């Protein structure tokens, strides 16, 4: 009897002709995150992935639960085609499940292998009875069981309980690349994570404004990339020196347009790097109405500076929902470290909340966008932040 993890995936199952591309990428990501374990084997059969990891089970579950594309990570046993073995494996599985006292259960059997001499209901009944007579406190509930033991009879017998839910989504590497405008705040790391979850390989760009913003603000962004890389393997981070641009804006732009012009320049610089990197889209952490510059009018005047589509995964979420995700994914405590960002340092007292493109262009009349972008592009630090765990 072999102990394995059965990895089930939901959305990939729906992919038609491209399915094997998605499966192969998922397998590659699983192998990558488990590469430190000496006895790993990853196999694909019957639309599922079976992973065997030797003894490092808890750590393996923890790692697998950060791989996008997985619906469930289920402890499973594989036995020979033998009802006696299936019974004892099922009992073992439920004993390893955790505290099952006062829980209800059901055994459900599928038998694609019709040469097996017992039909599915017989197997379910036999195994169920065996479990009942060898445990205390379990009850059968065929309609709404708390624990569902699945038995699949194929060339071997596979027995599993869907236990740890995965993050779902699509495997990173199946949806192209995008560039995340990453500040040290709460929102943008969440936006990056949500886009990663759709299979996108995310790089990040951070506009650093030393000495207006300290190196601790930069460290925050590096640490956020480390957290994001736990989900993707690695994040390439571009740190752009934004100080000169801020000085120019502060001098040449009426203060109420400062945030808007700053955002427009951020988009323009990001567009150039995205093109160099083969990224097809930019990502921001904006959400309608959250701050003065995130009105629909504010968003539309920054949209027009780039031809690239801008992904805004948080656009219709409210702050509480965003904070919940930040907590769950592990970025919240880093984002709330009390270091300033350039937007808070330079935030105008009376920002323009409903700008239109003509007045913004008039306000920017003294700016030479191309020159500013060119200079910014010549002063970039690049870091490859990878995660040992992936
Ligand atoms: P966040 O929590 O992500 O900082 P925010 O609510 O503070 O977002 P803004 O300050 O209006 O919002 O910024 C909007 C978006 O612009 C951010 O979500 C981020 O994508 C991008 N952005 C802002 N500041 C920077 C920066 N210094 N470097 C890179 N991107 C930035
Ligand atoms: Mg911010």
PDB file of N, CA and C in Angstrom, residues 223-274:
ATOM      1  N   UNK A 223      10.678  42.584   0.259  1.00  0.00           N
ATOM      2  CA  UNK A 223      10.054  41.534   1.083  1.00  0.00           C
ATOM      3  C   UNK A 223       8.697  41.108   0.516  1.00  0.00           C
ATOM      4  N   UNK A 224       7.973  42.057  -0.038  1.00  0.00           N
ATOM      5  CA  UNK A 224       6.692  41.690  -0.668  1.00  0.00           C
ATOM      6  C   UNK A 224       6.939  40.768  -1.862  1.00  0.00           C
ATOM      7  N   UNK A 225       7.986  41.050  -2.616  1.00  0.00           N
ATOM      8  CA  UNK A 225       8.305  40.177  -3.755  1.00  0.00           C
ATOM      9  C   UNK A 225       8.676  38.782  -3.269  1.00  0.00           C
ATOM     10  N   UNK A 226       9.352  38.721  -2.115  1.00  0.00           N
ATOM     11  CA  UNK A 226       9.685  37.394  -1.572  1.00  0.00           C
ATOM     12  C   UNK A 226       8.415  36.607  -1.287  1.00  0.00           C
ATOM     13  N   UNK A 227       7.436  37.276  -0.698  1.00  0.00           N
ATOM     14  CA  UNK A 227       6.176  36.578  -0.409  1.00  0.00           C
ATOM     15  C   UNK A 227       5.512  36.153  -1.722  1.00  0.00           C
ATOM     16  N   UNK A 228       5.459  37.059  -2.678  1.00  0.00           N
ATOM     17  CA  UNK A 228       4.824  36.695  -3.955  1.00  0.00           C
ATOM     18  C   UNK A 228       5.558  35.531  -4.622  1.00  0.00           C
ATOM     19  N   UNK A 229       6.881  35.495  -4.445  1.00  0.00           N
ATOM     20  CA  UNK A 229       7.637  34.429  -5.104  1.00  0.00           C
ATOM     21  C   UNK A 229       7.365  33.055  -4.484  1.00  0.00           C
ATOM     22  N   UNK A 230       6.791  33.041  -3.280  1.00  0.00           N
ATOM     23  CA  UNK A 230       6.402  31.740  -2.710  1.00  0.00           C
ATOM     24  C   UNK A 230       5.314  31.077  -3.567  1.00  0.00           C
ATOM     25  N   UNK A 231       4.609  31.897  -4.324  1.00  0.00           N
ATOM     26  CA  UNK A 231       3.511  31.373  -5.144  1.00  0.00           C
ATOM     27  C   UNK A 231       3.912  31.135  -6.595  1.00  0.00           C
ATOM     28  N   UNK A 232       5.056  31.711  -6.976  1.00  0.00           N
ATOM     29  CA  UNK A 232       5.379  31.626  -8.401  1.00  0.00           C
ATOM     30  C   UNK A 232       6.788  31.109  -8.651  1.00  0.00           C
ATOM     31  N   UNK A 233       7.586  31.001  -7.599  1.00  0.00           N
ATOM     32  CA  UNK A 233       8.971  30.582  -7.805  1.00  0.00           C
ATOM     33  C   UNK A 233       9.918  31.764  -7.794  1.00  0.00           C
ATOM     34  N   UNK A 234       9.601  32.775  -8.597  1.00  0.00           N
ATOM     35  CA  UNK A 234      10.477  33.950  -8.596  1.00  0.00           C
ATOM     36  C   UNK A 234       9.741  35.175  -9.121  1.00  0.00           C
ATOM     37  N   UNK A 235      10.261  36.324  -8.726  1.00  0.00           N
ATOM     38  CA  UNK A 235       9.708  37.584  -9.225  1.00  0.00           C
ATOM     39  C   UNK A 235      10.898  38.467  -9.607  1.00  0.00           C
ATOM     40  N   UNK A 236      10.859  38.959 -10.825  1.00  0.00           N
ATOM     41  CA  UNK A 236      11.908  39.891 -11.239  1.00  0.00           C
ATOM     42  C   UNK A 236      11.451  41.295 -10.870  1.00  0.00           C
ATOM     43  N   UNK A 237      12.303  41.998 -10.108  1.00  0.00           N
ATOM     44  CA  UNK A 237      11.903  43.321  -9.605  1.00  0.00           C
ATOM     45  C   UNK A 237      12.769  44.415 -10.231  1.00  0.00           C
ATOM     46  N   UNK A 238      12.094  45.404 -10.812  1.00  0.00           N
ATOM     47  CA  UNK A 238      12.780  46.567 -11.374  1.00  0.00           C
ATOM     48  C   UNK A 238      12.595  47.728 -10.407  1.00  0.00           C
ATOM     49  N   UNK A 239      13.709  48.255  -9.910  1.00  0.00           N
ATOM     50  CA  UNK A 239      13.613  49.392  -8.995  1.00  0.00           C
ATOM     51  C   UNK A 239      14.067  50.637  -9.754  1.00  0.00           C
ATOM     52  N   UNK A 240      13.115  51.518  -9.987  1.00  0.00           N
ATOM     53  CA  UNK A 240      13.386  52.695 -10.806  1.00  0.00           C
ATOM     54  C   UNK A 240      13.615  53.895  -9.897  1.00  0.00           C
ATOM     55  N   UNK A 241      14.673  54.616 -10.155  1.00  0.00           N
ATOM     56  CA  UNK A 241      14.917  55.837  -9.385  1.00  0.00           C
ATOM     57  C   UNK A 241      13.960  56.933  -9.867  1.00  0.00           C
ATOM     58  N   UNK A 242      13.072  57.337  -8.983  1.00  0.00           N
ATOM     59  CA  UNK A 242      11.976  58.239  -9.357  1.00  0.00           C
ATOM     60  C   UNK A 242      12.191  59.646  -8.793  1.00  0.00           C
ATOM     61  N   UNK A 243      13.302  59.827  -8.099  1.00  0.00           N
ATOM     62  CA  UNK A 243      13.511  61.084  -7.374  1.00  0.00           C
ATOM     63  C   UNK A 243      13.518  62.303  -8.307  1.00  0.00           C
ATOM     64  N   UNK A 244      14.249  62.190  -9.408  1.00  0.00           N
ATOM     65  CA  UNK A 244      14.342  63.364 -10.291  1.00  0.00           C
ATOM     66  C   UNK A 244      12.982  63.726 -10.868  1.00  0.00           C
ATOM     67  N   UNK A 245      12.223  62.726 -11.203  1.00  0.00           N
ATOM     68  CA  UNK A 245      10.886  62.992 -11.747  1.00  0.00           C
ATOM     69  C   UNK A 245      10.026  63.713 -10.713  1.00  0.00           C
ATOM     70  N   UNK A 246      10.103  63.256  -9.481  1.00  0.00           N
ATOM     71  CA  UNK A 246       9.309  63.915  -8.446  1.00  0.00           C
ATOM     72  C   UNK A 246       9.714  65.375  -8.288  1.00  0.00           C
ATOM     73  N   UNK A 247      11.019  65.616  -8.380  1.00  0.00           N
ATOM     74  CA  UNK A 247      11.491  67.006  -8.246  1.00  0.00           C
ATOM     75  C   UNK A 247      10.947  67.863  -9.387  1.00  0.00           C
ATOM     76  N   UNK A 248      11.005  67.302 -10.581  1.00  0.00           N
ATOM     77  CA  UNK A 248      10.505  68.055 -11.732  1.00  0.00           C
ATOM     78  C   UNK A 248       8.993  68.303 -11.592  1.00  0.00           C
ATOM     79  N   UNK A 249       8.279  67.272 -11.221  1.00  0.00           N
ATOM     80  CA  UNK A 249       6.819  67.422 -11.084  1.00  0.00           C
ATOM     81  C   UNK A 249       6.490  68.470 -10.020  1.00  0.00           C
ATOM     82  N   UNK A 250       7.205  68.400  -8.940  1.00  0.00           N
ATOM     83  CA  UNK A 250       6.957  69.312  -7.834  1.00  0.00           C
ATOM     84  C   UNK A 250       7.163  70.769  -8.265  1.00  0.00           C
ATOM     85  N   UNK A 251       8.082  70.936  -9.189  1.00  0.00           N
ATOM     86  CA  UNK A 251       8.406  72.287  -9.664  1.00  0.00           C
ATOM     87  C   UNK A 251       7.449  72.734 -10.774  1.00  0.00           C
ATOM     88  N   UNK A 252       7.124  71.809 -11.678  1.00  0.00           N
ATOM     89  CA  UNK A 252       6.466  72.222 -12.922  1.00  0.00           C
ATOM     90  C   UNK A 252       4.975  71.940 -13.024  1.00  0.00           C
ATOM     91  N   UNK A 253       4.408  71.293 -12.013  1.00  0.00           N
ATOM     92  CA  UNK A 253       2.994  70.893 -12.132  1.00  0.00           C
ATOM     93  C   UNK A 253       2.208  71.534 -10.989  1.00  0.00           C
ATOM     94  N   UNK A 254       1.042  72.090 -11.289  1.00  0.00           N
ATOM     95  CA  UNK A 254       0.203  72.587 -10.200  1.00  0.00           C
ATOM     96  C   UNK A 254      -0.098  71.451  -9.220  1.00  0.00           C
ATOM     97  N   UNK A 255      -0.024  71.736  -7.938  1.00  0.00           N
ATOM     98  CA  UNK A 255       0.004  70.635  -6.970  1.00  0.00           C
ATOM     99  C   UNK A 255      -1.206  69.703  -7.055  1.00  0.00           C
ATOM    100  N   UNK A 256      -2.362  70.239  -7.434  1.00  0.00           N
ATOM    101  CA  UNK A 256      -3.518  69.334  -7.440  1.00  0.00           C
ATOM    102  C   UNK A 256      -3.449  68.263  -8.539  1.00  0.00           C
ATOM    103  N   UNK A 257      -2.544  68.473  -9.506  1.00  0.00           N
ATOM    104  CA  UNK A 257      -2.394  67.456 -10.565  1.00  0.00           C
ATOM    105  C   UNK A 257      -1.219  66.509 -10.328  1.00  0.00           C
ATOM    106  N   UNK A 258      -0.546  66.722  -9.201  1.00  0.00           N
ATOM    107  CA  UNK A 258       0.701  65.998  -8.972  1.00  0.00           C
ATOM    108  C   UNK A 258       0.528  64.471  -8.987  1.00  0.00           C
ATOM    109  N   UNK A 259      -0.442  63.995  -8.239  1.00  0.00           N
ATOM    110  CA  UNK A 259      -0.631  62.536  -8.153  1.00  0.00           C
ATOM    111  C   UNK A 259      -0.978  61.966  -9.524  1.00  0.00           C
ATOM    112  N   UNK A 260      -1.817  62.686 -10.237  1.00  0.00           N
ATOM    113  CA  UNK A 260      -2.235  62.189 -11.559  1.00  0.00           C
ATOM    114  C   UNK A 260      -1.045  62.124 -12.517  1.00  0.00           C
ATOM    115  N   UNK A 261      -0.243  63.182 -12.524  1.00  0.00           N
ATOM    116  CA  UNK A 261       0.902  63.193 -13.442  1.00  0.00           C
ATOM    117  C   UNK A 261       1.926  62.143 -13.038  1.00  0.00           C
ATOM    118  N   UNK A 262       2.064  61.972 -11.736  1.00  0.00           N
ATOM    119  CA  UNK A 262       2.996  60.950 -11.250  1.00  0.00           C
ATOM    120  C   UNK A 262       2.559  59.568 -11.762  1.00  0.00           C
ATOM    121  N   UNK A 263       1.279  59.287 -11.639  1.00  0.00           N
ATOM    122  CA  UNK A 263       0.754  57.997 -12.082  1.00  0.00           C
ATOM    123  C   UNK A 263       0.935  57.825 -13.589  1.00  0.00           C
ATOM    124  N   UNK A 264       0.714  58.910 -14.341  1.00  0.00           N
ATOM    125  CA  UNK A 264       0.870  58.829 -15.805  1.00  0.00           C
ATOM    126  C   UNK A 264       2.322  58.501 -16.165  1.00  0.00           C
ATOM    127  N   UNK A 265       3.249  59.112 -15.430  1.00  0.00           N
ATOM    128  CA  UNK A 265       4.655  58.808 -15.731  1.00  0.00           C
ATOM    129  C   UNK A 265       5.012  57.382 -15.318  1.00  0.00           C
ATOM    130  N   UNK A 266       4.465  56.956 -14.207  1.00  0.00           N
ATOM    131  CA  UNK A 266       4.716  55.566 -13.787  1.00  0.00           C
ATOM    132  C   UNK A 266       4.259  54.592 -14.877  1.00  0.00           C
ATOM    133  N   UNK A 267       3.090  54.872 -15.433  1.00  0.00           N
ATOM    134  CA  UNK A 267       2.548  53.991 -16.489  1.00  0.00           C
ATOM    135  C   UNK A 267       3.458  53.998 -17.713  1.00  0.00           C
ATOM    136  N   UNK A 268       3.921  55.191 -18.075  1.00  0.00           N
ATOM    137  CA  UNK A 268       4.749  55.295 -19.291  1.00  0.00           C
ATOM    138  C   UNK A 268       6.067  54.542 -19.144  1.00  0.00           C
ATOM    139  N   UNK A 269       6.676  54.697 -17.969  1.00  0.00           N
ATOM    140  CA  UNK A 269       7.955  54.005 -17.742  1.00  0.00           C
ATOM    141  C   UNK A 269       7.706  52.494 -17.721  1.00  0.00           C
ATOM    142  N   UNK A 270       6.654  52.111 -17.019  1.00  0.00           N
ATOM    143  CA  UNK A 270       6.336  50.679 -16.918  1.00  0.00           C
ATOM    144  C   UNK A 270       6.070  50.089 -18.298  1.00  0.00           C
ATOM    145  N   UNK A 271       5.404  50.858 -19.152  1.00  0.00           N
ATOM    146  CA  UNK A 271       5.119  50.364 -20.503  1.00  0.00           C
ATOM    147  C   UNK A 271       6.404  49.986 -21.236  1.00  0.00           C
ATOM    148  N   UNK A 272       7.414  50.837 -21.121  1.00  0.00           N
ATOM    149  CA  UNK A 272       8.684  50.568 -21.813  1.00  0.00           C
ATOM    150  C   UNK A 272       9.335  49.284 -21.283  1.00  0.00           C
ATOM    151  N   UNK A 273       9.316  49.132 -19.972  1.00  0.00           N
ATOM    152  CA  UNK A 273       9.941  47.932 -19.404  1.00  0.00           C
ATOM    153  C   UNK A 273       9.133  46.689 -19.768  1.00  0.00           C
ATOM    154  N   UNK A 274       7.824  46.844 -19.755  1.00  0.00           N
ATOM    155  CA  UNK A 274       6.969  45.712 -20.130  1.00  0.00           C
ATOM    156  C   UNK A 274       7.307  45.261 -21.550  1.00  0.00           C
TER     157      UNK A 274
END
